[in-house]
Structure formats: C-alpha cells, structure tokens
Short mmCIF file of C-alpha atoms in Angstrom, two decimals:
data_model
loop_
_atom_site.label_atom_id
_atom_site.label_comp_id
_atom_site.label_asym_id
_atom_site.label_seq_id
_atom_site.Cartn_x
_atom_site.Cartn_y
_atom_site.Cartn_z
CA UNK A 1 80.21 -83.17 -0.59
CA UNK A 2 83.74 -82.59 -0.73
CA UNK A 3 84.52 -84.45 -3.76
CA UNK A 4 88.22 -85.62 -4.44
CA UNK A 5 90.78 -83.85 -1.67
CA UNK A 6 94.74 -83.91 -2.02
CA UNK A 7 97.13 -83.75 1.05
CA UNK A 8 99.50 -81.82 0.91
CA UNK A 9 98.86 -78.72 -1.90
CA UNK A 10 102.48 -78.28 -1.37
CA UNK A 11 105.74 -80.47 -0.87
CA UNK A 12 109.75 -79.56 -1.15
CA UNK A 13 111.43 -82.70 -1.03
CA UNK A 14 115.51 -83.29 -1.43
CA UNK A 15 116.52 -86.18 -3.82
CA UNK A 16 115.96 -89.72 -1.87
CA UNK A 17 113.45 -88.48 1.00
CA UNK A 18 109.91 -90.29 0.84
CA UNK A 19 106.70 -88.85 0.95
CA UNK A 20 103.16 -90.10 0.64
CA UNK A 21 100.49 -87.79 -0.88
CA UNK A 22 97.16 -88.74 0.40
CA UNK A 23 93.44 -88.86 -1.69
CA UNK A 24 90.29 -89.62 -0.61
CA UNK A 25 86.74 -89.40 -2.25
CA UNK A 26 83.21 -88.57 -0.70
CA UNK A 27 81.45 -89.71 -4.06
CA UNK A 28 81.03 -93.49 -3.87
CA UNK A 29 83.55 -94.04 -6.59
CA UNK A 30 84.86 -97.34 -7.45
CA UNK A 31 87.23 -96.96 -9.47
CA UNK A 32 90.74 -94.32 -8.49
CA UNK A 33 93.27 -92.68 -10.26
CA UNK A 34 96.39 -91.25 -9.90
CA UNK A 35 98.02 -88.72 -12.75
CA UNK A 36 101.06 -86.47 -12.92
CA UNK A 37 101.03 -83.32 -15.05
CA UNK A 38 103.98 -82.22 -16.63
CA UNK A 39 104.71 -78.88 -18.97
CA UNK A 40 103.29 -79.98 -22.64
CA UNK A 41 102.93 -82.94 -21.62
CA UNK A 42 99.29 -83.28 -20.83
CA UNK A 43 98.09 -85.94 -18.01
CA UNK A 44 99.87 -89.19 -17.91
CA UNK A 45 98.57 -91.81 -15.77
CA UNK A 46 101.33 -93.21 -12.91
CA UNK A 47 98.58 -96.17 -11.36
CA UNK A 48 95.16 -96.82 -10.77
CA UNK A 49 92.68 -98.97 -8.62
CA UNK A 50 89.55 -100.20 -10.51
CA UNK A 51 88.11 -100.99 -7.12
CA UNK A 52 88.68 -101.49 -3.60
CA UNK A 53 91.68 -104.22 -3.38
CA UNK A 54 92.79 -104.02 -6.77
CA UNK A 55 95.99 -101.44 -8.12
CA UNK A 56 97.34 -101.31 -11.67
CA UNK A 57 100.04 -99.64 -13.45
CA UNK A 58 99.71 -96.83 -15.98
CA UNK A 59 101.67 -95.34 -18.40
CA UNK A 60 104.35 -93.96 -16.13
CA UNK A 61 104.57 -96.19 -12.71
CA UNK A 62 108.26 -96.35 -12.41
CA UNK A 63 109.24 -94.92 -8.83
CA UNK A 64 106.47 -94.86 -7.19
CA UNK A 65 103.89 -97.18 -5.32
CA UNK A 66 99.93 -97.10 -4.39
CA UNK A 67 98.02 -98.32 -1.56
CA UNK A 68 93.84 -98.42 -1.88
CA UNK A 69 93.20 -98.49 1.67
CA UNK A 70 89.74 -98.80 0.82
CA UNK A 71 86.69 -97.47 -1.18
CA UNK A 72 87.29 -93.95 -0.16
CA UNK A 73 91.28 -93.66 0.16
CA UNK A 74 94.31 -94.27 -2.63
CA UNK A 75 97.65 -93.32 -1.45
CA UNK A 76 100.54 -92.40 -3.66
CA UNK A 77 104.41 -92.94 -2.08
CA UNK A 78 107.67 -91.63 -3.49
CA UNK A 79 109.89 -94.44 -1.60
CA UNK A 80 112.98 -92.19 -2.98
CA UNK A 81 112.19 -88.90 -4.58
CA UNK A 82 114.27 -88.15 -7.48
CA UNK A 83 114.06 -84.24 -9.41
CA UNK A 84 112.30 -86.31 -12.42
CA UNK A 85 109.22 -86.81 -9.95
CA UNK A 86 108.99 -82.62 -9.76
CA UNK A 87 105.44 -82.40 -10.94
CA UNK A 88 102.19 -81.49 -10.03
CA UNK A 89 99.94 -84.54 -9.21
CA UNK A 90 96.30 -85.00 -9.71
CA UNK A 91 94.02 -88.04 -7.93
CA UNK A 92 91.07 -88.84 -9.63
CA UNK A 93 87.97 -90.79 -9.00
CA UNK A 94 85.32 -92.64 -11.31
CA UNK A 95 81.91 -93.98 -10.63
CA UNK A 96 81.20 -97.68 -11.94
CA UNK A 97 79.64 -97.62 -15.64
CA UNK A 98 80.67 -93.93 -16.25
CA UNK A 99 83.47 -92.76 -17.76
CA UNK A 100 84.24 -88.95 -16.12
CA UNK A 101 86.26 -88.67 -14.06
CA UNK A 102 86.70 -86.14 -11.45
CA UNK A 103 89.77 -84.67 -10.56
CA UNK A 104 91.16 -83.26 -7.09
CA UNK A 105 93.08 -79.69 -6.79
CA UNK A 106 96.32 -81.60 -7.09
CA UNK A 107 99.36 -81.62 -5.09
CA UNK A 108 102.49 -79.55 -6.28
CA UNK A 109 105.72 -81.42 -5.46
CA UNK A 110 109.15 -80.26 -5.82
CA UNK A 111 112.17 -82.41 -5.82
CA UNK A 112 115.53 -80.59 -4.97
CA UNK B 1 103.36 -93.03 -29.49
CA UNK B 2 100.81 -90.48 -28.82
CA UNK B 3 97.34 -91.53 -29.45
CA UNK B 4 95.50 -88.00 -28.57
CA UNK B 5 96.79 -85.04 -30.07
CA UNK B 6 96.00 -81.56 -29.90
CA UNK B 7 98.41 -80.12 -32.08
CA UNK B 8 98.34 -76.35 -31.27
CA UNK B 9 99.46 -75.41 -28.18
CA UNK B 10 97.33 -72.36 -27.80
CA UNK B 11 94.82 -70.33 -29.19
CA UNK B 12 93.36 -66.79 -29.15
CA UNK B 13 89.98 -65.56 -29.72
CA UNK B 14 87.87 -62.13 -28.95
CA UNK B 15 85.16 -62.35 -26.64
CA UNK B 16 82.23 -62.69 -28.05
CA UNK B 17 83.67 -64.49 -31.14
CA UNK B 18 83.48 -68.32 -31.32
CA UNK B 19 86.39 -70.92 -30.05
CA UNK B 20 86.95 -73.68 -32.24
CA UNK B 21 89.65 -76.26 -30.18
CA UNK B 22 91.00 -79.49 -32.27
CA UNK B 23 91.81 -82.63 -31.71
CA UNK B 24 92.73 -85.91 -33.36
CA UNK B 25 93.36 -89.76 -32.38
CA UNK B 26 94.58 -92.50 -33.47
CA UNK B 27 93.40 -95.48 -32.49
CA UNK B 28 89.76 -96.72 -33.61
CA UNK B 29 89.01 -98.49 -30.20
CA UNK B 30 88.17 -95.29 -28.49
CA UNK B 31 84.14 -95.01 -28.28
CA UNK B 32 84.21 -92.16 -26.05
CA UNK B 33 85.46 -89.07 -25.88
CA UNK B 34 85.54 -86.43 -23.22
CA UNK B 35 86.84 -82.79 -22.86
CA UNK B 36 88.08 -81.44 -19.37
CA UNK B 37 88.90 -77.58 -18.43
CA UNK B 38 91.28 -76.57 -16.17
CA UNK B 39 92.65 -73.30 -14.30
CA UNK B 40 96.01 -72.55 -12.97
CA UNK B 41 96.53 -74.61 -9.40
CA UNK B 42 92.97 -76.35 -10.08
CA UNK B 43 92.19 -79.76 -10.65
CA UNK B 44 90.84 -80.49 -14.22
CA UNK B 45 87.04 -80.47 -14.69
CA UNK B 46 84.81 -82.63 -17.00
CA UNK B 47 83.14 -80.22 -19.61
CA UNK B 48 81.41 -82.50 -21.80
CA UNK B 49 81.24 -85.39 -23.59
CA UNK B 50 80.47 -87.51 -26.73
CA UNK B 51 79.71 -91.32 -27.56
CA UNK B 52 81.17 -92.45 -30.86
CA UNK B 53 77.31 -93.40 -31.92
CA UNK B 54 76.50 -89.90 -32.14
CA UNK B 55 78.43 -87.17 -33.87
CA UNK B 56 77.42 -83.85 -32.34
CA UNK B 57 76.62 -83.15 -28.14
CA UNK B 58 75.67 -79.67 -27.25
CA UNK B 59 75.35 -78.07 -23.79
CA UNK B 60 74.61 -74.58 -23.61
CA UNK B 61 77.33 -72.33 -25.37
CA UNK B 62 79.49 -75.69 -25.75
CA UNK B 63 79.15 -78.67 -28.42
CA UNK B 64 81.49 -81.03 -29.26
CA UNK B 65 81.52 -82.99 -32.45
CA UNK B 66 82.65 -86.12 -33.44
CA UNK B 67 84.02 -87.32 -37.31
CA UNK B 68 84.99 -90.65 -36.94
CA UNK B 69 86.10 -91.50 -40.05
CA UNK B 70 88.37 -88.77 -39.94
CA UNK B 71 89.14 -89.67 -36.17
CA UNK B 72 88.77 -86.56 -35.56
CA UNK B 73 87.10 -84.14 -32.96
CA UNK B 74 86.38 -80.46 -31.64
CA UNK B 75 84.73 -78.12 -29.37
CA UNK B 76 83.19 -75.30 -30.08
CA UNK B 77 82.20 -72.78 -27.59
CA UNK B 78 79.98 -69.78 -28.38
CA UNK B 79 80.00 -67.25 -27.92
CA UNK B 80 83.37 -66.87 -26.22
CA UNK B 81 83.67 -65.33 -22.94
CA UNK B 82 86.57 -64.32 -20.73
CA UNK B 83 85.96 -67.02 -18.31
CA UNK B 84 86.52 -69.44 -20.47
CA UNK B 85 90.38 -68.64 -20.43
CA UNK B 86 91.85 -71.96 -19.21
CA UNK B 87 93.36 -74.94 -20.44
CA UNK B 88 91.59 -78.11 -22.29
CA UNK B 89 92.48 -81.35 -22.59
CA UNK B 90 90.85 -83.81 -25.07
CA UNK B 91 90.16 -87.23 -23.90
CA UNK B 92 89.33 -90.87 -24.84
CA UNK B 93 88.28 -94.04 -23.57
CA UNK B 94 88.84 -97.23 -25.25
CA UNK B 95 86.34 -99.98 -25.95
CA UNK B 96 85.94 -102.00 -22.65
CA UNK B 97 88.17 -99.98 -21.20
CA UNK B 98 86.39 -97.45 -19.40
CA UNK B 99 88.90 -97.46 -16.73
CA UNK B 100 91.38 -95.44 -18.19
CA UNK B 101 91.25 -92.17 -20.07
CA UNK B 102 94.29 -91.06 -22.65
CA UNK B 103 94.81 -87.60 -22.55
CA UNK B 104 95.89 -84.91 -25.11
CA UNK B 105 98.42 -82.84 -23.86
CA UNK B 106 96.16 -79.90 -23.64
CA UNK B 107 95.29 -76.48 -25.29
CA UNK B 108 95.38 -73.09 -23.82
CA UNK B 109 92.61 -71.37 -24.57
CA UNK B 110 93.03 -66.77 -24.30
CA UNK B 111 89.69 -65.43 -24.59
CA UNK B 112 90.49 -61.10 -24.95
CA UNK B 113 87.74 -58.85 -23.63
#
C-alpha cells in the first residue's frame, strides 16, 4: 500500500498562474482532507470531502477550490495563485468511524 | 480564537531523560484527542491517541494523559531518544464531529545525545 501520495513535491508558481495539486489514497478512506502548514501556525484545514460527492469548507478556503473525483482522488486548484498561498500543503485521508487521519508527504508550493 | 494550544514552541531534553509535551483546549465538545509527529519534508504521522472516557493511554515508551476538568493534556515519552527529534502537534475532535481535527500549532521536540 502506498497510502496518501501528493503530486507535485515541488511547485514555483508566479502570482495569478493556476495549478492543481493532485491526492489520491490506496486505503479505502471515506472521508479526505486537505491542510496547509504555515510557520507557527500549525495545520489549518483549507476543505474537505466527508465522502465521495460531497466537499466542505474549512477554516481557511478562500482562493482555492476542490474536486473529489471519487473515493480514491481529491484535487486541490489555485485558480490564481497569490504569495499568501506560499505554503506547504498536506492531503489527508480518514477511514469511516475512526478519527486518525493519515497524512501524505505534502507538496511545497512557492508563489513568486 | 485558538481552541488547541501548545504554548511553548520548543523543548529540549537529554536522551535518555523523559519528554513531557503540553497542551491545552478550550472547548468541552472535544471527546478525542490525538497526537501526530512529524519530520522535516514529511507528512505528519498519528502517534497516539486518547478518548475523553479514559484519562491515561500508553504505548510503549509513549502515554498520553488526559485531565478534563482542567482541559488539559500531555505526552510523555520515556525514555527519550534521539529519534524522537521532530515536531508534535496536539489534536482534537469534537463531539459528532469526527470529520475534522483542530490542530495545535505544534511543538518541536530536541532530544541531545
């Protein structure tokens, strides 16, 4: 098992290009998540997708948009990056009834 | 309005020594509470984890325990070991909620040989 993969581990951007960083999970999980990590700021939750067809906002959604293409896949798009999105971004997935949740390596995106 | 806190940024211990890392919440919905680890360009990994029913889960040199009425948790790891150098972040989930986790904003952790 793979577990939770990120595409790309890298990304330089200039301010107003889009991107789409890509997640998938090998687990089963129902439930996705994506989180940005910022210096002493901890992990702050941008969306999520309780299950296949459903997408929620978190705490931080502003700027960006998600796409559960199904139980495996959640996309994250930057429709125009800005240098406040420079931050490393983490994808997540849950299992129904648990409450871990396990993390990919993340994606490192720079916003010039 | 920051509902987990882990109010020191960093700590240092010797190896060998125990690791005490801190954390306090705020709101009394959360029933569960989790504690991740995580390395420099690695994803965060679940470490362990504790119901609000009980108020102390060990597994192997790391236990975690729980005063509610103080809302109030910690780890403990012993005895300390190089390895365990990372970052932790303190979790919770609240009641019917399980969807969503709130994070701390993490502790760094410096375990000296």
């Amino acid at each position: 098992n793979a577990g939770v993969t990120q595409t790309p581990k890298f990304q330089v951007l200039k301010t107003g290009q889009s991107m789409t960083l890509q997640c998938a999970q090998d687990m089963n999980h129902n439930s996705m998540y994506w989180y940005r990590q910022d210096p002493g700021m901890g992990l702050r939750l941008i969306y999520y997708s309780a299950s296949e067809g459903t997408t929620d906002k978190g705490e931080v959604p502003n700027g960006y948009n998600v796409s559960r293409l199904n139980k495996r896949e959640f996309s994250l798009r930057l429709e125009s990056a800005a240098p406040s999105q420079t931050s490393v971004y983490f994808c997540a997935s849950r299992l129904a009834g648990a409450y871990e949740q396990y993390f990919g390596p993340g994606t490192r995106l720079t916003v010039t | 309005d920051q509902q987990v806190k882990q109010n020191s940024p960093s700590l240092s211990v010797q190896e060998g020594r125990i690791s005490i890392l801190n954390c306090d919440y705020t709101n009394s919905m959360f029933d569960y509470f989790l504690w991740y680890k995580k390395y420099p360009a690695e994803g965060p990994t679940f470490l362990i984890s504790i119901s609000s029913i009980k108020d102390k889960n060990e597994d192997g040199r790391f236990t975690v325990f729980l005063n509610k009425s103080a809302k109030h948790l910690s780890l403990h790891i012993v005895p300390s070991q190089p390895g365990d150098s990372a970052v932790y972040f303190c979790a919770a989930s609240h009641v019917g909620g399980s969807e969503k986790l709130v994070f701390g904003k993490g502790m760094k952790l410096t375990v000296n040989p």
